Amino acid sequence: MPEPYFQFPLCALNLQESDRERLECIISYCCIEVGTKRWRALTDSQRLAWRDSPPIHSGPDAKVNPKKAPYLQAFIGAEKLQVTIRPAPSILARHMRLLNHQRAFELKHGRDVQVRLATRFVFEARDNKGMSFREVAVLSAIYSKIGAATGPVRITRDEIRRRAHGFKSKQVFNQEIGLGLPEISERRIRTLIESLHDRGFFARITYARRQTYYSHRLTAEKLADAIFQQKIRRTKAQNARIRVNKQLTDRVKAERQQLSASMPEQASRVPLR
C-alpha cells in the first residue's frame, strides 16, 4: 500500500499557534478535506452504511455523531490517511481554524502553493519522535517549490527560508513577517538543509558555485545528468540560433553582392538620348 501523505497550504506554517498546534491543525485539515472529497463520491447506500457502522478504528473518546456528515467525513479522511481519529469536535474545530486562515491569506495574497508531505513526518514532529517542526518546515519549503516537477528545480536558500515561514514569495514574506513569528535564521536554515540532504530526503547539486538544484524524485547521479542535459540543451539552442542568423546574414550579403555586380552591365545597355 502506498505511503499516505498530507496535502495542505503552505500558509499553515505561519498559523498563529504553537508549533504542535499547527501540526494538529494540519492533520485535522487534511482528514476533513480528504474525507469531504470521498464523501461526495459515495452513493446514498454507501453513505447509509457509513452512518450505520463507520469502518474505522477510533479512540474511545472519538465522540462521533453519525447523524452529521462532517463527523463521518472526518472518519472517511482518517481511514484514507491511516490516522486514528481523536475527538471529532476538536478535529472539526482545527480544520475550520486552518481553513479560515487559508481563506484570509489567499484573499490577500492570491492562491497559495500546496505542500505534499508523508504523514509520518508530521506525526514525528508532533510527537517529538524523529523530525522537528523546523525540519518539517524546511522540507515543506523545498517540496512545495519542487511541486510536480520531475526534473531539476532551482531553489535559492532565501526562497527556502521564506517558504519555511509559510510565505510563497518574497513579496508576501516582506508584507507578513511583521506578524511576530520567530524567524529561522539564515545560518539555521543552512544547517537544516544540510541535515535533511545528508539523511536522503532529496538530492541536491550546486552548479557553478551559485545555482543549486533539487529533486526528491531523482538520485544525485540522475539529477546531475538532468542538469547537464539542461545546460547543454540551452547551449545547443543558442548555437543553432547563431548559426541560423549567420546563414541568413550570409545569404543577404551574397545576394546584395550579386545585385551590385550586375548593375554596371544593366546600365551599359540603357540607350543614350
Tab-separated table of C-alpha atoms in Angstrom:
chain	number	residue	atom	x	y	z
A	1	MET	CA	0.000	0.000	0.000
A	2	PRO	CA	1.397	3.443	-0.930
A	3	GLU	CA	2.551	5.593	1.960
A	4	PRO	CA	-0.175	8.107	2.897
A	5	TYR	CA	0.592	11.792	2.662
A	6	PHE	CA	-0.854	15.071	3.852
A	7	GLN	CA	-1.523	17.877	1.372
A	8	PHE	CA	-2.021	21.310	2.861
A	9	PRO	CA	-1.488	25.010	2.039
A	10	LEU	CA	1.967	26.409	2.745
A	11	CYS	CA	0.457	29.198	4.844
A	12	ALA	CA	-0.366	26.577	7.503
A	13	LEU	CA	3.234	27.028	8.656
A	14	ASN	CA	2.529	30.618	9.758
A	15	LEU	CA	-0.729	29.910	11.569
A	16	GLN	CA	-0.749	31.896	14.812
A	17	GLU	CA	-0.401	28.864	17.069
A	18	SER	CA	2.315	26.856	18.773
A	19	ASP	CA	4.355	24.510	16.606
A	20	ARG	CA	2.487	21.471	17.938
A	21	GLU	CA	-0.902	23.076	17.404
A	22	ARG	CA	-0.005	23.993	13.811
A	23	LEU	CA	0.745	20.325	13.186
A	24	GLU	CA	-2.514	19.287	14.848
A	25	CYS	CA	-4.387	21.731	12.598
A	26	ILE	CA	-2.632	20.305	9.530
A	27	ILE	CA	-3.639	16.757	10.498
A	28	SER	CA	-7.252	17.744	11.140
A	29	TYR	CA	-7.430	19.863	7.985
A	30	CYS	CA	-6.209	17.006	5.812
A	31	CYS	CA	-8.567	14.454	7.367
A	32	ILE	CA	-11.600	16.648	6.694
A	33	GLU	CA	-10.511	17.742	3.202
A	34	VAL	CA	-9.820	14.162	2.087
A	35	GLY	CA	-12.974	12.896	3.764
A	36	THR	CA	-15.144	15.563	2.156
A	37	LYS	CA	-13.939	14.652	-1.343
A	38	ARG	CA	-14.513	10.948	-0.734
A	39	TRP	CA	-17.940	11.573	0.849
A	40	ARG	CA	-19.117	13.416	-2.264
A	41	ALA	CA	-18.166	10.418	-4.400
A	42	LEU	CA	-20.199	7.930	-2.306
A	43	THR	CA	-23.620	6.645	-3.303
A	44	ASP	CA	-26.604	7.072	-0.976
A	45	SER	CA	-26.364	3.414	0.089
A	46	GLN	CA	-22.660	3.779	0.870
A	47	ARG	CA	-23.327	6.860	2.956
A	48	LEU	CA	-26.026	4.980	4.850
A	49	ALA	CA	-23.592	2.133	5.521
A	50	TRP	CA	-21.051	4.611	6.885
A	51	ARG	CA	-23.695	6.049	9.218
A	52	ASP	CA	-24.662	2.609	10.499
A	53	SER	CA	-21.107	1.329	11.009
A	54	PRO	CA	-18.116	3.519	10.189
A	55	PRO	CA	-15.299	1.076	9.214
A	56	ILE	CA	-12.518	2.846	11.061
A	57	HIS	CA	-10.563	2.318	14.254
A	58	SER	CA	-11.215	5.168	16.614
A	59	GLY	CA	-10.200	6.132	20.080
A	60	PRO	CA	-12.645	5.683	22.973
A	61	ASP	CA	-13.248	9.448	23.106
A	62	ALA	CA	-13.958	9.990	19.399
A	63	LYS	CA	-17.422	11.407	20.179
A	64	VAL	CA	-18.741	10.923	16.670
A	65	ASN	CA	-22.301	11.862	15.827
A	66	PRO	CA	-23.232	9.589	12.871
A	67	LYS	CA	-26.192	11.812	12.062
A	68	LYS	CA	-23.904	14.660	10.977
A	69	ALA	CA	-21.975	14.375	7.713
A	70	PRO	CA	-18.895	16.380	8.845
A	71	TYR	CA	-18.203	13.826	11.590
A	72	LEU	CA	-18.407	10.954	9.113
A	73	GLN	CA	-16.225	12.852	6.648
A	74	ALA	CA	-13.580	13.105	9.367
A	75	PHE	CA	-13.740	9.312	9.735
A	76	ILE	CA	-13.506	8.743	5.980
A	77	GLY	CA	-10.486	11.014	5.693
A	78	ALA	CA	-8.853	9.354	8.689
A	79	GLU	CA	-9.354	5.944	7.102
A	80	LYS	CA	-7.749	7.071	3.843
A	81	LEU	CA	-4.803	8.664	5.656
A	82	GLN	CA	-4.438	5.756	8.107
A	83	VAL	CA	-4.996	8.057	11.061
A	84	THR	CA	-6.569	7.013	14.368
A	85	ILE	CA	-9.191	9.635	14.896
A	86	ARG	CA	-9.262	11.786	18.008
A	87	PRO	CA	-12.276	13.645	19.393
A	88	ALA	CA	-14.196	14.598	16.261
A	89	PRO	CA	-15.348	18.003	17.566
A	90	SER	CA	-11.735	19.140	18.054
A	91	ILE	CA	-10.832	17.872	14.571
A	92	LEU	CA	-13.668	19.893	13.064
A	93	ALA	CA	-12.630	22.990	15.033
A	94	ARG	CA	-8.985	22.731	13.987
A	95	HIS	CA	-9.929	22.160	10.362
A	96	MET	CA	-12.077	25.285	10.399
A	97	ARG	CA	-9.291	27.292	12.072
A	98	LEU	CA	-6.803	26.458	9.324
A	99	LEU	CA	-9.400	26.759	6.568
A	100	ASN	CA	-10.319	30.271	7.712
A	101	HIS	CA	-6.627	31.175	7.889
A	102	GLN	CA	-6.119	29.869	4.342
A	103	ARG	CA	-9.116	31.781	3.015
A	104	ALA	CA	-7.997	35.054	4.598
A	105	PHE	CA	-4.422	34.534	3.413
A	106	GLU	CA	-5.448	33.740	-0.171
A	107	LEU	CA	-7.892	36.641	-0.248
A	108	LYS	CA	-4.933	38.914	0.497
A	109	HIS	CA	-2.151	37.206	-1.463
A	110	GLY	CA	-3.805	35.029	-4.092
A	111	ARG	CA	-3.853	31.265	-4.399
A	112	ASP	CA	-1.372	29.609	-2.063
A	113	VAL	CA	1.021	26.827	-3.033
A	114	GLN	CA	0.458	23.302	-1.716
A	115	VAL	CA	2.715	21.072	0.348
A	116	ARG	CA	2.642	17.301	-0.081
A	117	LEU	CA	4.337	15.502	2.792
A	118	ALA	CA	4.361	11.932	4.115
A	119	THR	CA	2.091	11.695	7.164
A	120	ARG	CA	4.816	10.078	9.271
A	121	PHE	CA	6.965	13.215	9.101
A	122	VAL	CA	4.150	15.330	10.556
A	123	PHE	CA	3.444	12.820	13.328
A	124	GLU	CA	7.144	12.550	14.177
A	125	ALA	CA	7.328	16.320	14.625
A	126	ARG	CA	4.101	16.472	16.605
A	127	ASP	CA	5.161	13.685	18.970
A	128	ASN	CA	8.840	14.757	19.210
A	129	LYS	CA	9.911	11.345	17.907
A	130	GLY	CA	12.172	11.985	14.945
A	131	MET	CA	11.775	15.127	12.863
A	132	SER	CA	11.404	18.530	14.481
A	133	PHE	CA	8.912	21.179	13.439
A	134	ARG	CA	11.723	23.246	11.891
A	135	GLU	CA	12.819	20.263	9.807
A	136	VAL	CA	9.233	19.732	8.639
A	137	ALA	CA	9.029	23.437	7.772
A	138	VAL	CA	12.225	23.382	5.687
A	139	LEU	CA	11.245	20.125	3.990
A	140	SER	CA	7.810	21.610	3.224
A	141	ALA	CA	9.523	24.668	1.755
A	142	ILE	CA	11.618	22.562	-0.613
A	143	TYR	CA	8.845	20.145	-1.580
A	144	SER	CA	6.374	22.975	-2.194
A	145	LYS	CA	8.795	24.556	-4.683
A	146	ILE	CA	9.537	21.262	-6.442
A	147	GLY	CA	5.826	20.504	-6.733
A	148	ALA	CA	5.052	18.054	-9.520
A	149	ALA	CA	8.317	18.676	-11.396
A	150	THR	CA	10.099	15.514	-12.463
A	151	GLY	CA	13.363	17.229	-13.356
A	152	PRO	CA	15.775	19.616	-11.603
A	153	VAL	CA	14.271	22.605	-9.814
A	154	ARG	CA	16.464	25.556	-8.967
A	155	ILE	CA	15.821	26.852	-5.427
A	156	THR	CA	17.716	29.528	-3.544
A	157	ARG	CA	18.351	29.424	0.193
A	158	ASP	CA	16.370	32.650	0.571
A	159	GLU	CA	13.369	31.003	-1.088
A	160	ILE	CA	13.599	28.076	1.308
A	161	ARG	CA	13.819	30.430	4.273
A	162	ARG	CA	10.729	32.357	3.188
A	163	ARG	CA	8.710	29.229	2.454
A	164	ALA	CA	9.752	27.625	5.742
A	165	HIS	CA	7.894	30.503	7.392
A	166	GLY	CA	4.835	29.783	5.229
A	167	PHE	CA	5.294	32.549	2.657
A	168	LYS	CA	5.317	31.596	-1.017
A	169	SER	CA	7.186	34.663	-2.332
A	170	LYS	CA	9.488	37.496	-1.324
A	171	GLN	CA	6.650	39.992	-1.642
A	172	VAL	CA	4.361	38.055	0.696
A	173	PHE	CA	7.208	37.448	3.144
A	174	ASN	CA	8.067	41.145	3.332
A	175	GLN	CA	4.419	42.058	3.889
A	176	GLU	CA	3.717	39.485	6.562
A	177	ILE	CA	6.918	38.867	8.533
A	178	GLY	CA	5.799	41.553	10.971
A	179	LEU	CA	3.322	39.056	12.391
A	180	GLY	CA	5.734	38.394	15.231
A	181	LEU	CA	6.715	34.873	14.221
A	182	PRO	CA	10.140	33.705	15.420
A	183	GLU	CA	12.366	33.878	12.375
A	184	ILE	CA	14.562	30.938	11.428
A	185	SER	CA	17.995	32.438	10.902
A	186	GLU	CA	19.857	32.054	7.630
A	187	ARG	CA	22.544	30.036	9.404
A	188	ARG	CA	19.932	27.704	10.909
A	189	ILE	CA	18.291	27.253	7.505
A	190	ARG	CA	21.639	26.257	6.002
A	191	THR	CA	22.196	23.703	8.783
A	192	LEU	CA	18.719	22.219	8.382
A	193	ILE	CA	19.129	21.902	4.612
A	194	GLU	CA	22.455	20.112	5.053
A	195	SER	CA	20.984	17.759	7.645
A	196	LEU	CA	17.946	16.847	5.548
A	197	HIS	CA	20.128	16.337	2.484
A	198	ASP	CA	22.528	14.086	4.377
A	199	ARG	CA	19.565	11.976	5.546
A	200	GLY	CA	18.382	11.464	1.976
A	201	PHE	CA	15.159	13.482	1.864
A	202	PHE	CA	16.154	14.961	-1.500
A	203	ALA	CA	19.008	15.164	-3.993
A	204	ARG	CA	20.830	18.482	-4.298
A	205	ILE	CA	23.591	19.701	-6.618
A	206	THR	CA	25.171	23.137	-6.983
A	207	TYR	CA	26.271	24.210	-10.461
A	208	ALA	CA	28.942	26.896	-10.957
A	209	ARG	CA	29.004	27.566	-7.201
A	210	ARG	CA	25.806	29.613	-7.311
A	211	GLN	CA	22.910	27.660	-8.848
A	212	THR	CA	21.524	24.922	-6.579
A	213	TYR	CA	19.061	22.387	-7.976
A	214	TYR	CA	16.835	19.996	-6.023
A	215	SER	CA	14.770	16.892	-6.682
A	216	HIS	CA	13.005	14.378	-4.442
A	217	ARG	CA	12.401	12.022	-7.363
A	218	LEU	CA	15.894	11.756	-8.875
A	219	THR	CA	19.077	10.316	-7.431
A	220	ALA	CA	22.125	12.561	-7.237
A	221	GLU	CA	23.559	10.941	-10.363
A	222	LYS	CA	20.372	11.336	-12.366
A	223	LEU	CA	19.965	14.885	-11.105
A	224	ALA	CA	23.493	15.706	-12.328
A	225	ASP	CA	22.733	14.158	-15.717
A	226	ALA	CA	19.496	16.132	-15.994
A	227	ILE	CA	21.253	19.402	-15.164
A	228	PHE	CA	23.981	18.573	-17.705
A	229	GLN	CA	21.391	17.944	-20.414
A	230	GLN	CA	19.565	21.129	-19.449
A	231	LYS	CA	22.690	23.258	-19.721
A	232	ILE	CA	23.840	21.603	-22.960
A	233	ARG	CA	20.371	21.929	-24.455
A	234	ARG	CA	20.439	25.663	-23.853
A	235	THR	CA	23.900	25.934	-25.401
A	236	LYS	CA	22.821	23.877	-28.416
A	237	ALA	CA	19.749	26.029	-28.881
A	238	GLN	CA	21.857	29.181	-28.623
A	239	ASN	CA	24.362	27.858	-31.170
A	240	ALA	CA	21.529	26.870	-33.501
A	241	ARG	CA	20.136	30.403	-33.343
A	242	ILE	CA	23.575	31.877	-34.044
A	243	ARG	CA	24.033	29.514	-36.991
A	244	VAL	CA	20.648	30.373	-38.498
A	245	ASN	CA	21.303	34.087	-38.034
A	246	LYS	CA	24.699	33.776	-39.730
A	247	GLN	CA	23.230	31.802	-42.625
A	248	LEU	CA	20.606	34.484	-43.181
A	249	THR	CA	23.216	37.248	-42.969
A	250	ASP	CA	25.451	35.437	-45.470
A	251	ARG	CA	22.531	34.914	-47.893
A	252	VAL	CA	21.575	38.576	-47.769
A	253	LYS	CA	25.193	39.656	-48.198
A	254	ALA	CA	25.733	37.325	-51.165
A	255	GLU	CA	22.520	38.472	-52.848
A	256	ARG	CA	23.439	42.121	-52.438
A	257	GLN	CA	26.901	41.497	-53.896
A	258	GLN	CA	25.353	39.728	-56.878
A	259	LEU	CA	22.922	42.566	-57.451
A	260	SER	CA	25.682	45.149	-57.171
A	261	ALA	CA	27.846	43.261	-59.695
A	262	SER	CA	25.060	43.167	-62.274
A	263	MET	CA	24.222	46.872	-62.059
A	264	PRO	CA	27.047	48.192	-64.427
A	265	GLU	CA	26.103	45.689	-67.113
A	266	GLN	CA	22.473	46.736	-66.958
A	267	ALA	CA	23.428	50.397	-67.015
A	268	SER	CA	25.526	49.914	-70.224
A	269	ARG	CA	22.522	48.557	-72.058
A	270	VAL	CA	20.432	51.685	-71.465
A	271	PRO	CA	20.262	53.657	-74.825
A	272	LEU	CA	21.506	57.216	-74.826
A	273	ARG	CA	19.035	60.004	-75.663
